Coordinates of C-alpha atoms and ligand atoms in Angstrom, one line a residue:
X19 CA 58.3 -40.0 9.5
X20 CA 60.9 -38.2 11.2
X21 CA 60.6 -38.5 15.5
X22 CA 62.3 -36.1 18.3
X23 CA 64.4 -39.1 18.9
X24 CA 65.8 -38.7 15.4
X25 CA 66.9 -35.7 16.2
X26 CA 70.2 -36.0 18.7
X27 CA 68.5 -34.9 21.5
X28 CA 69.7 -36.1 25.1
X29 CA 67.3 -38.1 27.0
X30 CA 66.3 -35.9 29.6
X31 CA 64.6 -33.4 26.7
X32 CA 63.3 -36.5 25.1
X33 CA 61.6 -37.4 28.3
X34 CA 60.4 -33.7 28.8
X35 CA 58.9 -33.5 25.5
X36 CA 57.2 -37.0 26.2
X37 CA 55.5 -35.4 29.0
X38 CA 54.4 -32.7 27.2
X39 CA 52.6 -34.9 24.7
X40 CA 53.8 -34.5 21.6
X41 CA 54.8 -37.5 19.2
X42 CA 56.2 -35.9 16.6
X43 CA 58.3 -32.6 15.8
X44 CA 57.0 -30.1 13.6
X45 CA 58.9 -29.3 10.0
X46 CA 60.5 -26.0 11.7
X47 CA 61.9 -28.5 14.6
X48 CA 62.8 -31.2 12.4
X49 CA 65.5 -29.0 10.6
X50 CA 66.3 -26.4 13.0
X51 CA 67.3 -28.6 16.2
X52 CA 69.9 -30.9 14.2
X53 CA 71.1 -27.9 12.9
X54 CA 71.7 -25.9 15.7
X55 CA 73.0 -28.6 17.9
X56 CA 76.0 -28.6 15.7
X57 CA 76.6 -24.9 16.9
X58 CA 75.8 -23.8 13.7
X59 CA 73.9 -20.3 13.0
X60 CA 69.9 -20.6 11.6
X61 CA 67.9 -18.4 9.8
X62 CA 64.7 -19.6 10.5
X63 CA 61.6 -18.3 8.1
X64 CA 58.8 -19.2 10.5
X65 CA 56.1 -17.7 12.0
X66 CA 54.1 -18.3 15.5
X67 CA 52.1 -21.3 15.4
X68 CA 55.5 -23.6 13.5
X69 CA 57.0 -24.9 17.0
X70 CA 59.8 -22.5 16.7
X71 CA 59.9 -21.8 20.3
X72 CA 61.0 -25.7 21.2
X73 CA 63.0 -25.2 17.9
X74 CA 65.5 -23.1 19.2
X75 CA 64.3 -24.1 23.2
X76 CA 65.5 -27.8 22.7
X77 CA 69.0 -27.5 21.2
X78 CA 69.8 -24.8 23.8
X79 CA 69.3 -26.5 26.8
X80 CA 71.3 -29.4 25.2
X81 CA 74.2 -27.1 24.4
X82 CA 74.0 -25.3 27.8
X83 CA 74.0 -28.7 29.7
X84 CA 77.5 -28.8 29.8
X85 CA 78.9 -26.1 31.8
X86 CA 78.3 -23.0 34.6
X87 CA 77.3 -19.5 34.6
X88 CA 78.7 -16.6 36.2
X89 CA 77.3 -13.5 37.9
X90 CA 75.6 -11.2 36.0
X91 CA 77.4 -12.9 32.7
X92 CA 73.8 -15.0 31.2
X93 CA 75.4 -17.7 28.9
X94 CA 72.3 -17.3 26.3
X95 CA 69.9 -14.9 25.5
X96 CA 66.8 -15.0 23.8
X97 CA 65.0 -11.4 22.8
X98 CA 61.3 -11.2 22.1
X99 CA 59.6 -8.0 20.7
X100 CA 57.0 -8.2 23.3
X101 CA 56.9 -8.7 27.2
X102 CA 53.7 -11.9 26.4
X103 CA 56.2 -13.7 24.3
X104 CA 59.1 -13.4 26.5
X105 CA 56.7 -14.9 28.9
X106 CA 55.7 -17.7 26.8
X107 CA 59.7 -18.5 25.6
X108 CA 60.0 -18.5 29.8
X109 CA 57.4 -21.0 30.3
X110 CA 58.6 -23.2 27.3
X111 CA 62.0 -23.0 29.4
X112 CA 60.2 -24.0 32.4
X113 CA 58.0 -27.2 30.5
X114 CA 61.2 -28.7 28.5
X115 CA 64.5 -27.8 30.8
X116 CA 62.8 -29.7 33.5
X117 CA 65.1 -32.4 33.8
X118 CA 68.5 -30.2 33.5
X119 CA 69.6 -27.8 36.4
X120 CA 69.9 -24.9 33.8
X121 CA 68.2 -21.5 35.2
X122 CA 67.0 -18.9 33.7
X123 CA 65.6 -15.0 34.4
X124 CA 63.3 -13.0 32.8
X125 CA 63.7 -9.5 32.3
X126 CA 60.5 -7.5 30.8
X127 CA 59.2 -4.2 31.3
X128 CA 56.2 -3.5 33.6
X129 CA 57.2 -5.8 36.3
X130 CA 59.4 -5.4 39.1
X131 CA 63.6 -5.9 38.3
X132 CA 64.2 -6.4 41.9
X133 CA 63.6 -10.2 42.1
X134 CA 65.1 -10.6 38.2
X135 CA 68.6 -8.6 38.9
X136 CA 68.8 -10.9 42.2
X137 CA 68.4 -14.1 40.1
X138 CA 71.6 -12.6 37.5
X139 CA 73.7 -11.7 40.5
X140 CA 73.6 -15.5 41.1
X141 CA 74.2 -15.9 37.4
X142 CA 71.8 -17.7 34.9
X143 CA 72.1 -19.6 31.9
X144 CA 69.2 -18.4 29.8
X145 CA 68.6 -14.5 30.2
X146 CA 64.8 -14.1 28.4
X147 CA 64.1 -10.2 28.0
X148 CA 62.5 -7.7 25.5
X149 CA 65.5 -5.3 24.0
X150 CA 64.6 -2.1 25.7
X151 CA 65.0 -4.0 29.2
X152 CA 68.0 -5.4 28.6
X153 CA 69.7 -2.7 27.3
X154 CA 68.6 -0.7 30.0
X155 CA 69.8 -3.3 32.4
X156 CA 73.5 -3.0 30.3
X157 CA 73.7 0.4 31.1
X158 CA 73.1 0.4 34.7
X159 CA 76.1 -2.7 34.7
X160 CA 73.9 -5.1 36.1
X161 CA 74.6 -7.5 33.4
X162 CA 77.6 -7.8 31.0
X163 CA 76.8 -9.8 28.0
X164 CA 81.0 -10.6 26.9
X165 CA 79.8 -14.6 27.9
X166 CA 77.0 -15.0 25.5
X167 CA 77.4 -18.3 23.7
X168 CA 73.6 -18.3 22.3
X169 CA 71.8 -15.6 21.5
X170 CA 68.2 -16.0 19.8
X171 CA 66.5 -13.3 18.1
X172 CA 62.6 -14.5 18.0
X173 CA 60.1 -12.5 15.7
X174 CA 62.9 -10.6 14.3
X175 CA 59.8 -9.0 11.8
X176 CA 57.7 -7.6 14.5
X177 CA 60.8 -6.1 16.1
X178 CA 61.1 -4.2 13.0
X179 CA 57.7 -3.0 12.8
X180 CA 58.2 -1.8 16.8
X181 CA 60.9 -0.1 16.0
X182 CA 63.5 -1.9 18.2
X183 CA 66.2 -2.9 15.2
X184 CA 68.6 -0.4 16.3
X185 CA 68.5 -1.7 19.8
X186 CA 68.9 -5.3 18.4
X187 CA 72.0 -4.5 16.4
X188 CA 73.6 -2.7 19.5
X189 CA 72.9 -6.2 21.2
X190 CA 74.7 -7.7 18.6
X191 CA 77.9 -5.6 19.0
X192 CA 77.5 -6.1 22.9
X193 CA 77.8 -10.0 22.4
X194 CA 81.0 -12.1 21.2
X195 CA 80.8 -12.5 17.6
X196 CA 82.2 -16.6 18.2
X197 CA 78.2 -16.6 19.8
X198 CA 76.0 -19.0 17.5
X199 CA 72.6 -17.0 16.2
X200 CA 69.6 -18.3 16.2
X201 CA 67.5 -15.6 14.3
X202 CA 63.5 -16.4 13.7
X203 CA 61.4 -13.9 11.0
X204 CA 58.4 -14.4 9.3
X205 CA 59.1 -12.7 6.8
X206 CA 62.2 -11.0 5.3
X207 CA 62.1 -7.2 4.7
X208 CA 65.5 -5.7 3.4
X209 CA 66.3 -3.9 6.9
X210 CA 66.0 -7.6 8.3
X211 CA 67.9 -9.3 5.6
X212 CA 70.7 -6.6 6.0
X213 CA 71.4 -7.5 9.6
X214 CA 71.1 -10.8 9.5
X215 CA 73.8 -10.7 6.6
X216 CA 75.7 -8.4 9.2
X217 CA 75.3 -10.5 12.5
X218 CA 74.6 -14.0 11.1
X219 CA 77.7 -16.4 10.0
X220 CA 77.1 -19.0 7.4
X221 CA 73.4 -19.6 8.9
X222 CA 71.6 -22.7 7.0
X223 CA 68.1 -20.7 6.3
X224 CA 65.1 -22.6 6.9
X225 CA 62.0 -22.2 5.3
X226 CA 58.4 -23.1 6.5
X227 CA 55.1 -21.3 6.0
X228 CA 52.6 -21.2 7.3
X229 CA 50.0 -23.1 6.2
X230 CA 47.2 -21.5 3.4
X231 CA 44.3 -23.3 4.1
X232 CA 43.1 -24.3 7.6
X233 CA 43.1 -27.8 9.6
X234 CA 40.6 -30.1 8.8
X235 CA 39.2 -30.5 12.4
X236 CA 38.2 -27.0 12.8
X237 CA 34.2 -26.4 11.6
X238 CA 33.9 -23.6 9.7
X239 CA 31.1 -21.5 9.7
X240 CA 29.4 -18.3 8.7
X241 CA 26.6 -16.4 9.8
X242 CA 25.1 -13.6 7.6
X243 CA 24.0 -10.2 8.9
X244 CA 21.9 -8.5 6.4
X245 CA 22.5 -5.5 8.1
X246 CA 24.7 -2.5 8.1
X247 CA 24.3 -1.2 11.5
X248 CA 27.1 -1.5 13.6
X249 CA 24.4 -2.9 15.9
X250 CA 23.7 -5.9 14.0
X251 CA 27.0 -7.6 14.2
X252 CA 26.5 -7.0 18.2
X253 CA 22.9 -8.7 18.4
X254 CA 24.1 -11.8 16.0
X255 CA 26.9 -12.3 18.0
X256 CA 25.1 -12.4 21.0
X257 CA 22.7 -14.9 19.5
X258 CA 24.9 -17.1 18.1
X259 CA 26.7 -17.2 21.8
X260 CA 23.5 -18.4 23.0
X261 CA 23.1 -21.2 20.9
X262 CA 26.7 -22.8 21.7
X263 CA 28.6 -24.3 24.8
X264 CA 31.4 -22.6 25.1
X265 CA 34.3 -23.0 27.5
X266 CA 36.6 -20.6 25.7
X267 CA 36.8 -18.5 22.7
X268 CA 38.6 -15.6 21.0
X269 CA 36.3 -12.7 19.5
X270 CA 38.2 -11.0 16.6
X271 CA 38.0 -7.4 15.5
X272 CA 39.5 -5.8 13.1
X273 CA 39.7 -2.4 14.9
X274 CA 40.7 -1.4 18.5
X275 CA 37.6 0.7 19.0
X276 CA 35.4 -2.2 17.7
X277 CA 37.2 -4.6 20.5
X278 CA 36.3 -2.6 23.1
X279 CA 32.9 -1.8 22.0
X280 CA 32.0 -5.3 21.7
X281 CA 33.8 -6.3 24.7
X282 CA 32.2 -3.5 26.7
X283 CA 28.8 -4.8 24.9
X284 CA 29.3 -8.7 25.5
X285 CA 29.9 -7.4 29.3
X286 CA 27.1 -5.1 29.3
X287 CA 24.7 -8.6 28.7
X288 CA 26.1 -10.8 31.2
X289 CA 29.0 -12.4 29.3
X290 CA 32.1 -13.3 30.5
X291 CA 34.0 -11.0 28.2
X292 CA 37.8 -8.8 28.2
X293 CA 39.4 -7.1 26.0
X294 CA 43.0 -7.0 24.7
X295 CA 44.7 -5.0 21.8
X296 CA 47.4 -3.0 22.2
X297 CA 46.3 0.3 23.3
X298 CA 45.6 -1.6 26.8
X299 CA 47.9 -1.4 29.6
X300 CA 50.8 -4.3 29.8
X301 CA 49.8 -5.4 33.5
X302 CA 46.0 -5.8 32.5
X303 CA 46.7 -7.7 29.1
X304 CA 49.3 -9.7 31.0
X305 CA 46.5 -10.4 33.5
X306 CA 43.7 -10.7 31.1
X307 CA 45.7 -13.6 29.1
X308 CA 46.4 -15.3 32.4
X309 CA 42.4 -15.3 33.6
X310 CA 41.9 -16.6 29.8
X311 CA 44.4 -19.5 30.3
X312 CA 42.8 -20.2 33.7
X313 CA 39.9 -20.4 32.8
X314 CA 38.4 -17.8 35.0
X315 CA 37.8 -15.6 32.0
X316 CA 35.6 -17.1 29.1
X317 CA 35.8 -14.7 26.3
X318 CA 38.5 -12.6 25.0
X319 CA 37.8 -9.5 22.5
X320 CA 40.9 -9.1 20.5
X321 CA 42.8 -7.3 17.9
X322 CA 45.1 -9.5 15.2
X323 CA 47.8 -7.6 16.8
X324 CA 47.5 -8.2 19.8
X325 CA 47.0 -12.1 19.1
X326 CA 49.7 -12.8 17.2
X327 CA 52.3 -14.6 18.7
X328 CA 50.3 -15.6 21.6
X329 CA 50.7 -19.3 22.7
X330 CA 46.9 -20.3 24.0
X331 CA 46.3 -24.1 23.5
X332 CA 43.0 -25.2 23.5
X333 CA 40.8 -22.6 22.4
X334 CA 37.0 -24.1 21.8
X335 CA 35.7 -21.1 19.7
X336 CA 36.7 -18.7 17.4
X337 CA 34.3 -15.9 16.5
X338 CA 35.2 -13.4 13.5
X339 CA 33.0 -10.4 14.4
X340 CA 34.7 -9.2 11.2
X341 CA 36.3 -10.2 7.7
X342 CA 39.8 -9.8 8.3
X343 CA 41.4 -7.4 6.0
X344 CA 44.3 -10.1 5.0
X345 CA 42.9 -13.6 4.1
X346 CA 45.9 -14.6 5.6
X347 CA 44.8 -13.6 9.0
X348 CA 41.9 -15.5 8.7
X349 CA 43.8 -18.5 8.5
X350 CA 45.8 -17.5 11.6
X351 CA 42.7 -16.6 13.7
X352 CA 40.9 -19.7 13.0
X353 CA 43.7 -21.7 13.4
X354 CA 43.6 -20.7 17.1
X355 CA 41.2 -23.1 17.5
X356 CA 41.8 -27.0 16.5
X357 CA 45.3 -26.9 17.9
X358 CA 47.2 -30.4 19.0
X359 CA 44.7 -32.4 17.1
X360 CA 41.8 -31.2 19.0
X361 CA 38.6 -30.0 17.3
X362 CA 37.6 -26.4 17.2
X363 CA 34.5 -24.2 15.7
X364 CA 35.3 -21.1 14.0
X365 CA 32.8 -18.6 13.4
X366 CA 32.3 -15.3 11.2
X367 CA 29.5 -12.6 10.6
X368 CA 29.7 -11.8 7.4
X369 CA 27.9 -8.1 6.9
X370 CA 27.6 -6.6 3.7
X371 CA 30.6 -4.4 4.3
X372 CA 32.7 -7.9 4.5
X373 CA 31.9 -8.9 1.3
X374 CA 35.1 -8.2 -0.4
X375 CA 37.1 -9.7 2.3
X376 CA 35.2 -12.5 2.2
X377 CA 36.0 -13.5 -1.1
X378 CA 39.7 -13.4 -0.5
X379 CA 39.1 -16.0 2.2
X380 CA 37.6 -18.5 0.4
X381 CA 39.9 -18.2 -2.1
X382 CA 42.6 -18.7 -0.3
X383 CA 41.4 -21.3 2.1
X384 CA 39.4 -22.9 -1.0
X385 CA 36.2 -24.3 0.6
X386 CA 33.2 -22.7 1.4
X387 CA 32.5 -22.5 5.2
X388 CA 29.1 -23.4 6.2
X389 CA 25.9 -20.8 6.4
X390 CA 24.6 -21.1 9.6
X391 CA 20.9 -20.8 9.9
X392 CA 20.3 -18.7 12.7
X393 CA 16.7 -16.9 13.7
X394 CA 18.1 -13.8 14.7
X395 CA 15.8 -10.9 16.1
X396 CA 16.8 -7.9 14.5
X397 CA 14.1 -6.0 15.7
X398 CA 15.8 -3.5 17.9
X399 CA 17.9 -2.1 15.0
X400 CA 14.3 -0.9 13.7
X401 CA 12.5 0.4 16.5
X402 CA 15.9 2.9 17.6
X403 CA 15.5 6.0 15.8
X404 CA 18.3 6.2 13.5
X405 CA 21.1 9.1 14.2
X406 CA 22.5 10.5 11.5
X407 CA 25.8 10.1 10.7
X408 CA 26.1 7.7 14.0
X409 CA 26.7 4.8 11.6
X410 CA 30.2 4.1 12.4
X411 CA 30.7 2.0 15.6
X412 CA 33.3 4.7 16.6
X413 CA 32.7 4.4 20.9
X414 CA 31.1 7.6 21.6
X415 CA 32.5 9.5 24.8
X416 CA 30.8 10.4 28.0
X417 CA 30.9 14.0 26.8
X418 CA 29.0 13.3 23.8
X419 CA 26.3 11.4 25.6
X420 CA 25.5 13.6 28.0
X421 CA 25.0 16.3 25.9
X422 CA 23.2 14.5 23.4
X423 CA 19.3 14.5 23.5
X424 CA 18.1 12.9 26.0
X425 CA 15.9 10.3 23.4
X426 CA 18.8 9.6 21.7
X427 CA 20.9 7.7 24.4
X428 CA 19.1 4.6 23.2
X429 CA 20.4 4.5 20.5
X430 CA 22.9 2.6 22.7
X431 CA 20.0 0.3 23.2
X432 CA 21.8 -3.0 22.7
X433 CA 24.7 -1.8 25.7
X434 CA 22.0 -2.1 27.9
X435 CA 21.3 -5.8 29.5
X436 CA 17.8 -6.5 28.4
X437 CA 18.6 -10.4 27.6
X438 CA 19.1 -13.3 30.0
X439 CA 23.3 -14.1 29.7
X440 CA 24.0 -17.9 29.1
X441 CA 26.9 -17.3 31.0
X442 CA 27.2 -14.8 34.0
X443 CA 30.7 -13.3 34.8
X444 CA 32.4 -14.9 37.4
X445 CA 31.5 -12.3 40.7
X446 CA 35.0 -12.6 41.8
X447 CA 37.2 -12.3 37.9
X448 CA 40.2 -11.3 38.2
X449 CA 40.4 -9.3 35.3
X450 CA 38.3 -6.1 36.3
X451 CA 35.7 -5.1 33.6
X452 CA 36.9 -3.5 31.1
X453 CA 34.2 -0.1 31.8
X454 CA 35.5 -0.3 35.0
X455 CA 39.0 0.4 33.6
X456 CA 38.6 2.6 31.1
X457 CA 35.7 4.7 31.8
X458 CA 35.7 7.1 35.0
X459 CA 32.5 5.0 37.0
X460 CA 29.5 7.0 38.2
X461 CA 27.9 6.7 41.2
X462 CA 25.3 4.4 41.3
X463 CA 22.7 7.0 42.7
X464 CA 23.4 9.7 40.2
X465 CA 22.9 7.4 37.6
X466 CA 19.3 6.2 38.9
X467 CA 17.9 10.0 39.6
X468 CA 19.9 10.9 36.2
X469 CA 17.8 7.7 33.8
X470 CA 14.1 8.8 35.7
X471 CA 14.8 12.5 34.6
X472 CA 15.7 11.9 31.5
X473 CA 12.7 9.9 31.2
X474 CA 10.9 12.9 32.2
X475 CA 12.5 14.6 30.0
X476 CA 12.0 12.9 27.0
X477 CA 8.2 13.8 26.6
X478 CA 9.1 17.4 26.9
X479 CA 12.2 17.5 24.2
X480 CA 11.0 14.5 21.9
X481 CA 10.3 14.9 18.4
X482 CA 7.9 12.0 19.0
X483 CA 5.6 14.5 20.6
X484 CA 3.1 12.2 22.7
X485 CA 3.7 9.1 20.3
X486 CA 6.4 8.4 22.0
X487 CA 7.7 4.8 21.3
X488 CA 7.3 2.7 24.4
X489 CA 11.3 1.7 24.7
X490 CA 12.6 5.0 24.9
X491 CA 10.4 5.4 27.9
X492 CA 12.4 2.6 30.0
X493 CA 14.3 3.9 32.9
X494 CA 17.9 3.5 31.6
X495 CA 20.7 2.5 33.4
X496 CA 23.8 3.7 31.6
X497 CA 26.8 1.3 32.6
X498 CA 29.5 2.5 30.6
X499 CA 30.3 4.3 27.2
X500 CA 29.9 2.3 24.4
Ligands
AMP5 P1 55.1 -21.9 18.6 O1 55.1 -21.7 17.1 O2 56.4 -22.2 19.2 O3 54.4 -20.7 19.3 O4 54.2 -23.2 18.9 C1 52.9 -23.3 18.6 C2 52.2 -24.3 19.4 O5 52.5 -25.6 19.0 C3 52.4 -24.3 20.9 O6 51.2 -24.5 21.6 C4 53.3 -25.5 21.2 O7 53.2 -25.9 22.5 C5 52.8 -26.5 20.1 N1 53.9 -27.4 19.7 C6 55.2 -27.2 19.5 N2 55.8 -28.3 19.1 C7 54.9 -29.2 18.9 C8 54.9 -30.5 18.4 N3 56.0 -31.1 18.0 N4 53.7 -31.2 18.3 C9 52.6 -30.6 18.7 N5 52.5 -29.4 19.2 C10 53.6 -28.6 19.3

């Protein structure tokens, strides 16, 4: 078995990578670092979750060892398609140049340049940045990119799909063409296979994929809902939370709207809950990550989008609150959990909507994950009277709420916090709730005198007449749109 000392790495990196823990290098590391310490160009075929990062972290900060920077002229760069993964490539940086006086900027949108265009004046040896900043930096000549000896293009894919090639192959033109490329893609669509045949020289392409089926040391199971209400998936989830200890754990959506509706929900009954996807502002996913990594945050609602890419070890608990629509993403949610040969639970509720989806899971990851047996009380889906054509979880808006029948506000019944949280929300999170972001708050007062009208109101406007059912005379306390 190949090790990192194999590999013709100095010892200060090997003594970094010691500290960090791990024995051996992945197969991504194992053929990319020899490689590119020869000053060869790579094509590296590799998604997040391989090692890349060290794999074109390590043999940089051996080749920039040697040698000085100059103002405003950055002797490497490294472009990421989002501001999270610059961030992450910064703090990989940070963990494995410890023992080398190399420095390095980052240069992202949504946070201050002030401090960044300081640290380039001195000069730096590893420039970090999203395209768009860059460039914008290059056109205000606050950099100049003529002494570029690496460049790295990371996620090369995902750059595609955000639209930034044209900005990447202006980069490109900016740098010398004697740089070496280091150029990392999951996948190879034709528009990324044409630059790379433009920009890359000779690169040895390296292949790895990512894996089909998922690591043994991650418990698989599933929990049936044998409902279609959108509701359903809500209560299970909430009762399977209950029954575990958990220190962290991702909830995965497939849609945007259903990430905030079952973060907003999960809040609404005392959990510790935030959600990210990328409709959210940068500064509050950037500082709903960081309360995740802490600690200070226990559960994060999130997109696939949104997740991908994103470096957080140790993750206890994965929860699929749906079938992903690509097996493969399955694969890549779970595996979010289990991670440095820790082990992991991984958890899906399987409605009979997710049937399909289902199937193309187990195919592909060949077992059968466990069926939970979980006494779930279901009984609130029954006792709501059902509005038609409300089945979609679609988040209604304020608007439609307050002009909708007073009676039929509980049909939000589950937003409400009628059950006793396992785990309160920290009073002082950092990350403000996500109602309180998104949703204009009302003032406490209105809301009370608002609920005991409506009450009120109910027995005059209900179709239930005087058999009106005794839930939807409880005072309500609407805390956010859901
Ligand atoms: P990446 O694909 O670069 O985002 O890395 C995925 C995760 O694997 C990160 O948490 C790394 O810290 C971790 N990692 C990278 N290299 C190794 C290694 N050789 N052994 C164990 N974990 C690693």
């Amino acid at each position: 078995m190949t090790k990192f000392t194999d590999l013709g790495l100095g010892a200060e990196v090997l003594k970094a990578i010691a500290e960090t823990g791990y024995d051996t290098p992945t197969a991504i590391q194992e053929q990319a670092i020899p490689v590119a310490l020869t000053g060869l160009d790579v094509l590296g075929i590799a998604q997040t979750g391989t090692g890349k990062t060290a794999a074109f972290t390590l043999p940089m900060i051996e080749r920039l060892a040697a040698g000085r920077s100059k103002a405003r002229m950055p002797r490497s760069i490294v472009l990421a398609p989002t501001r999270e993964l610059a961030d992450q490539v910064a703090e990989a940086f940070e963990k494995y140049a410890k023992y080398h006086k190399l420095n390095w900027a980052l240069l992202i949108g949504g946070v201050s340049m002030a401090d960044q265009v300081a640290k380039l004046d001195k000069g730096v040896d590893v420039l970090i940045c999203t395209p768009g900043r860059l460039l914008d930096l290059f056109e205000r000549s606050k950099v100049l990119l003529t002494g570029v000896q690496i460049m790295v293009v990371d996620e090369a894919d995902r750059m595609l799909d955000m639209g930034f090639i044209p900005d990447i192959e202006r980069i490109f033109k900016l740098t010398p063409p004697t740089r070496q490329t280091l150029f990392f893609s999951a996948t190879m669509p034709p528009e990324i296979t044409r630059l790379t045949t433009q920009f890359l020289r000779n690169p040895v392409r390296i292949e790895v994929s990512r894996p089909a089926s998922t690591n043994e040391n991650i418990t698989q199971y599933v929990l049936r809902v044998p409902h279609k209400d959108p509701r359903a998936k809500r209560i299970a989830l909430r009762a399977l939370l209950k029954t575990l200890d958990i220190k962290n754990g991702i909830v995965f959506c497939n849609r945007k709207t259903d990430v905030d509706i079952v973060a907003k929900s999960l809040t609404a009954h005392g959990f510790n809950a935030a959600p990210i996807h990328g409709d959210l502002d940068q500064a509050l996913r950037m500082r709903t990550l960081d309360s995740f990594r802490k600690g200070d945050l226990t559960l994060l609602v999130a997109s696939d989008v949104a997740a991908r890419g994103l470096d957080i070890p140790d993750v206890g608990h994965v929860f699929n609150f749906d079938v992903s629509h690509h097996a493969d993403d399955y694969v890549h949610r779970v595996g979010r959990t289990g991670r440095a040969g820790r082990s992991g639970e991984a958890y899906l509720l399987l409605s009979p909507a997710d049937e399909k989806n289902y199937d193309k899971v187990v195919k592909l990851i060949k077992k059968d994950p466990a069926v939970l047996e979980l006494d779930v009380d279901y009984s609130a889906l029954s006792e709501s009277p059902r509005q038609p054509g409300r089945e979609s979880s679609k988040p209604r808006t304020r608007k439609d709420r307050d002009h909708a029948p007073k009676g039929k506000r509980d049909f939000e019944a589950d937003m409400q916090p009628i059950e006793k949280p396992v785990k309160p929300a920290k009073k002082e999170a950092p990350t403000p709730a996500p109602e309180a972001i998104e949703t204009r708050p009302e003032k406490p007062a209105r809301r009370e005198k608002k609920s005991e009208k409506s009450t009120d109101k109910q027995r005059v406007e209900s179709p239930f007449g005087d058999h009106m059912p005794a839930f939807l005379l409880r005072p309500v306390v609407i805390k956010a749109d859901s």
